[in-house]
Structures are given as structure tokens and as C-alpha cells.
Short mmCIF file of C-alpha atoms in Angstrom, two decimals:
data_model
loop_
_atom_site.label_atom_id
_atom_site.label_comp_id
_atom_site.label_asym_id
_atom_site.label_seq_id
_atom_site.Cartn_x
_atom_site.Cartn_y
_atom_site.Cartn_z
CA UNK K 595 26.03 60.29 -20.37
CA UNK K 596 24.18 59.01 -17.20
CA UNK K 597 23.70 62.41 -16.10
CA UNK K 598 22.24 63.70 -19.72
CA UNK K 599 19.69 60.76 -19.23
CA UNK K 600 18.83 62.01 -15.92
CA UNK K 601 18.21 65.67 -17.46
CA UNK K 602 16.18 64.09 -20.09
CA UNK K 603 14.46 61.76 -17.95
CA UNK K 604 13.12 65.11 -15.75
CA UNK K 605 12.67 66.83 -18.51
CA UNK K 606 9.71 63.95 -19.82
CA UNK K 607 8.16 64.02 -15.87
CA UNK K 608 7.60 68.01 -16.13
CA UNK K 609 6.68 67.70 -19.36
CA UNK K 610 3.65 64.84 -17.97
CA UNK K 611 -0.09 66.36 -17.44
CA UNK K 612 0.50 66.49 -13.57
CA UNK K 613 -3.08 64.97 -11.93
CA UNK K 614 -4.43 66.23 -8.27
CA UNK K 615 -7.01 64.92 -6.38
CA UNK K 616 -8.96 66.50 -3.80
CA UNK K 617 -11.43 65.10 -1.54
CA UNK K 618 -13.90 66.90 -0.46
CA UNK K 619 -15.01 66.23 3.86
CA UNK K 620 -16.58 62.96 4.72
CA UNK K 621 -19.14 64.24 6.64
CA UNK K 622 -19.71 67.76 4.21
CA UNK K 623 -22.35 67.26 1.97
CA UNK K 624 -20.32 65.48 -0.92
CA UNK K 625 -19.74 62.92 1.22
CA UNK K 626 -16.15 62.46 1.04
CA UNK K 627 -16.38 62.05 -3.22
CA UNK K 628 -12.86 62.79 -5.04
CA UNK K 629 -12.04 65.19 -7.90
CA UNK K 630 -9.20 64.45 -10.09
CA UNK K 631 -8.12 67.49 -11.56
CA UNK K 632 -5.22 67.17 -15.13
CA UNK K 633 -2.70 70.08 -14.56
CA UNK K 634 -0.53 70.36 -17.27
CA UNK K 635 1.52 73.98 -16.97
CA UNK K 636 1.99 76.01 -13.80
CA UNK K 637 -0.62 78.85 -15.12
CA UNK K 638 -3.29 76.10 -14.99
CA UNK K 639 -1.89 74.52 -11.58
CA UNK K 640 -1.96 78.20 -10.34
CA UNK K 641 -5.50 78.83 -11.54
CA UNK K 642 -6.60 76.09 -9.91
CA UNK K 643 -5.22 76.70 -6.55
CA UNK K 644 -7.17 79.75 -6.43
CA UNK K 645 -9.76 78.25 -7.51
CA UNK K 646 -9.51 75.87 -4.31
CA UNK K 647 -8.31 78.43 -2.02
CA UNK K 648 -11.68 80.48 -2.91
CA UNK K 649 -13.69 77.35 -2.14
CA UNK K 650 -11.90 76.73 0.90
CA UNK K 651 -12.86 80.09 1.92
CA UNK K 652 -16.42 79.84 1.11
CA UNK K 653 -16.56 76.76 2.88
CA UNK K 654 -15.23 78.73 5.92
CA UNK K 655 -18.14 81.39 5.56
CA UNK K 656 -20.59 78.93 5.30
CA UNK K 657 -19.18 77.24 8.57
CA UNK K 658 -19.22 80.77 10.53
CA UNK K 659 -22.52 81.78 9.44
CA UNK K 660 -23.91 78.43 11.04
CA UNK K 661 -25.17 78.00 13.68
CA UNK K 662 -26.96 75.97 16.23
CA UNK K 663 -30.37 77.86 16.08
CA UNK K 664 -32.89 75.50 14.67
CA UNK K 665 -33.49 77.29 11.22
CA UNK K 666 -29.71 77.09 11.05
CA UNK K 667 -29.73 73.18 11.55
CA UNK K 668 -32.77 72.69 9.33
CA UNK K 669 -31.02 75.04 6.43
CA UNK K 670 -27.92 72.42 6.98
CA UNK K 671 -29.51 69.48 6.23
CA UNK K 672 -31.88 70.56 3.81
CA UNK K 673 -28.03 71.98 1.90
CA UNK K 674 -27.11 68.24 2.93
CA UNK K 675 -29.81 66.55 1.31
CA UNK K 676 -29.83 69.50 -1.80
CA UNK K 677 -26.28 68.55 -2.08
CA UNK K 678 -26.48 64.68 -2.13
CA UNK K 679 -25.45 62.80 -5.46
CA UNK K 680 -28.73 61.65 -6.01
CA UNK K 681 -30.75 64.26 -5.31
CA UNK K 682 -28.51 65.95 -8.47
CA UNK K 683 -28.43 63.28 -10.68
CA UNK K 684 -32.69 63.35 -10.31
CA UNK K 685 -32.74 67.13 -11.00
CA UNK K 686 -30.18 66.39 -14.14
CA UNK K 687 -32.52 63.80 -15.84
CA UNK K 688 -35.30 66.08 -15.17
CA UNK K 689 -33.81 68.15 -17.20
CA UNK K 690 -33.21 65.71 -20.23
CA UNK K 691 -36.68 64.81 -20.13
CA UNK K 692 -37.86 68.14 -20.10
CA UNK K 693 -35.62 68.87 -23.17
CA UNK K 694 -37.28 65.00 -25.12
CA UNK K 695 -40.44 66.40 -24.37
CA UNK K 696 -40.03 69.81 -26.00
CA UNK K 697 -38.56 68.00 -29.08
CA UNK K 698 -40.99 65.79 -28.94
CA UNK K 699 -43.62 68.93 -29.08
CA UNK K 700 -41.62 70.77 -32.00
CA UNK K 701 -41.68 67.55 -33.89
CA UNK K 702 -45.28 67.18 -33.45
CA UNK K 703 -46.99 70.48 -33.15
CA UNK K 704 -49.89 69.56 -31.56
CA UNK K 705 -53.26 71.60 -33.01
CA UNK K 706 -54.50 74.33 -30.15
CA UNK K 707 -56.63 73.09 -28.12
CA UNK K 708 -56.39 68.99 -28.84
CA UNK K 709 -55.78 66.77 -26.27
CA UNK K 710 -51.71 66.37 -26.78
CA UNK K 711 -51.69 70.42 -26.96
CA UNK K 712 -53.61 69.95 -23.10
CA UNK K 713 -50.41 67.13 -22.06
CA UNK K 714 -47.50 69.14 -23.15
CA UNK K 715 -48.78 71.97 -21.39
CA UNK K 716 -49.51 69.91 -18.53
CA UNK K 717 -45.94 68.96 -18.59
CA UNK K 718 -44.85 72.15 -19.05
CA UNK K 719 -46.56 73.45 -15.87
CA UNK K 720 -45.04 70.60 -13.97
CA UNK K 721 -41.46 71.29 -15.03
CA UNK K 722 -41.97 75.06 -14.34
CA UNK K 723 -43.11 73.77 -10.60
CA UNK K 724 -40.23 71.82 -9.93
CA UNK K 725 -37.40 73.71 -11.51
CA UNK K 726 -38.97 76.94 -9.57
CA UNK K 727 -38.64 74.30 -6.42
CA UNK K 728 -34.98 74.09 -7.09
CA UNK K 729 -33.76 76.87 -7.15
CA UNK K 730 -35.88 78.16 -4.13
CA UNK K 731 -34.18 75.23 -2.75
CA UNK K 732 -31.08 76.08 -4.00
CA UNK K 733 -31.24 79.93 -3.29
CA UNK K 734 -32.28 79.33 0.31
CA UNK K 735 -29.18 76.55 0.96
CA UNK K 736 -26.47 78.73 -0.56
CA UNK K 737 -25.28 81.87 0.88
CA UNK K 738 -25.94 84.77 -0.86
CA UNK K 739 -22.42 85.85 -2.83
CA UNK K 740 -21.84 82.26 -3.42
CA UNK K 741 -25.17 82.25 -4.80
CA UNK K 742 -24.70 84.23 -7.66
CA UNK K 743 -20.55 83.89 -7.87
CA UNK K 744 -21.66 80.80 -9.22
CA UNK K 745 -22.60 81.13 -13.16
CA UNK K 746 -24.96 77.86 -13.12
CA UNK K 747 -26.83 79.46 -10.65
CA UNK K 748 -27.16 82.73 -12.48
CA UNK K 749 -28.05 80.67 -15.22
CA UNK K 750 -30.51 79.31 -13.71
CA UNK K 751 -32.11 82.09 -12.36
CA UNK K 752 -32.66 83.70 -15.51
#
């Protein structure tokens, strides 16, 4: 009897979504932030892995191909400072406001030529300009094949 609650007892803990963190380097440019990751069967845990193991990898290209050349330092901290949480969070709500204003310009069609026609083409230009800006800045901070391994970047770059 004690041994069938053991078995059953095991049974529940596999059963369990399995978490795992991982922490990225303290002095990398994610500053040390934490991923939890919910695993709940082996072909998921395995994906992952891989998943890791590439990253791990890329990380270990990206340390190689540095160097102590002053372009190379300047390309690490501007990936640094492209990298940083706030920095992303900025570029994110850009985003959402450049999606309110474009329903806020299908909502009100502006005539050709008045003067809210001229400020959502103003802010048109200006979101062009900075979301060209970031991914120059993006493109020029990430190596090449992890450039466009990545599908957000492809994304964006169409």
C-alpha cells in the first residue's frame, strides 16, 4: 500500500508542467533578467534545450567575432544600449502609437490636402524615420545569420 502511494505520488510530479529558469549574464546586455520557461512533456523540454543550446552558441559567435578594435567596442555598447529593457519597451509603445494613430486616420479620413491630412502624414514620415533607425540599429548590432535566423527581424525588414 505505501509503496502504491509512492508510485502514484511520482506518477502526479511527472505528470506537473515542469518550470526552468534561465538567467541570462549579469553583465550581457539583458542584464542578468530571468526567463521562466513551463515544460510540460519531454518533446517540449527537448525543443527547448536546443533552442538554448543554439543561443548559447550564438552567444559564443558573437563573443569570438569581438574584439578590442574600437568599432568593435563601439558596436558592443551600442548592442548594449539596443538591447537594454528600456530602450525596447520605448520602441514597443512606438509601435502602439503608431498603430492609434492609423486608426485614428481610418476613422477619420481626413480630406486631401486639409490640415489633419498634412499631421498624419507628418506622423507618418516620423514613424518611417525611426522604425528605419531601428532596424539600421538593429541590423548593424546583430551578426549577420542571427540577423535574419530571427523571424521578428525578417519581419521587420519587410
Amino acid at each position: 500500500e505505501e509503496e502504491e502511494a509512492r508510485t502514484n505520488r511520482t506518477n502526479d510530479i511527472s505528470s506537473r508542467r515542469q518550470i526552468v529558469n534561465i538567467f541570462s549574464d549579469v553583465e550581457g546586455p539583458f542584464f542578468g533578467r530571468s526567463y521562466p520557461i513551463r515544460i510540460s512533456s519531454k518533446a517540449q523540454y527537448e525543443l527547448w534545450a536546443k533552442k538554448i543550446h543554439v543561443a548559447v552558441q550564438n552567444a559564443k559567435e558573437i563573443r569570438r567575432c569581438a574584439s578590442t578594435t574600437a568599432y568593435a567596442r563601439a558596436v558592443q555598447g551600442a548592442s548594449m544600449l539596443f538591447h537594454h529593457e528600456i530602450i525596447q519597451i520605448t520602441f514597443g509603445c512606438l509601435i502602439g502609437l503608431n498603430f492609434a494613430v492609423n486608426i485614428a486616420e481610418s476613422e477619420l479620413i481626413p480630406i486631401e490636402g486639409s490640415t489633419a491630412a498634412r499631421v498624419f502624414k507628418m506622423f507618418d514620415y516620423a514613424f518611417t524615420g525611426i522604425f528605419a533607425f531601428e532596424l539600421v540599429w538593429n541590423m548593424l548590432v546583430t551578426p549577420f545569420k542571427m540577423f535574419w535566423n530571427n523571424g521578428w527581424n525578417v519581419f521587420d525588414f519587410v
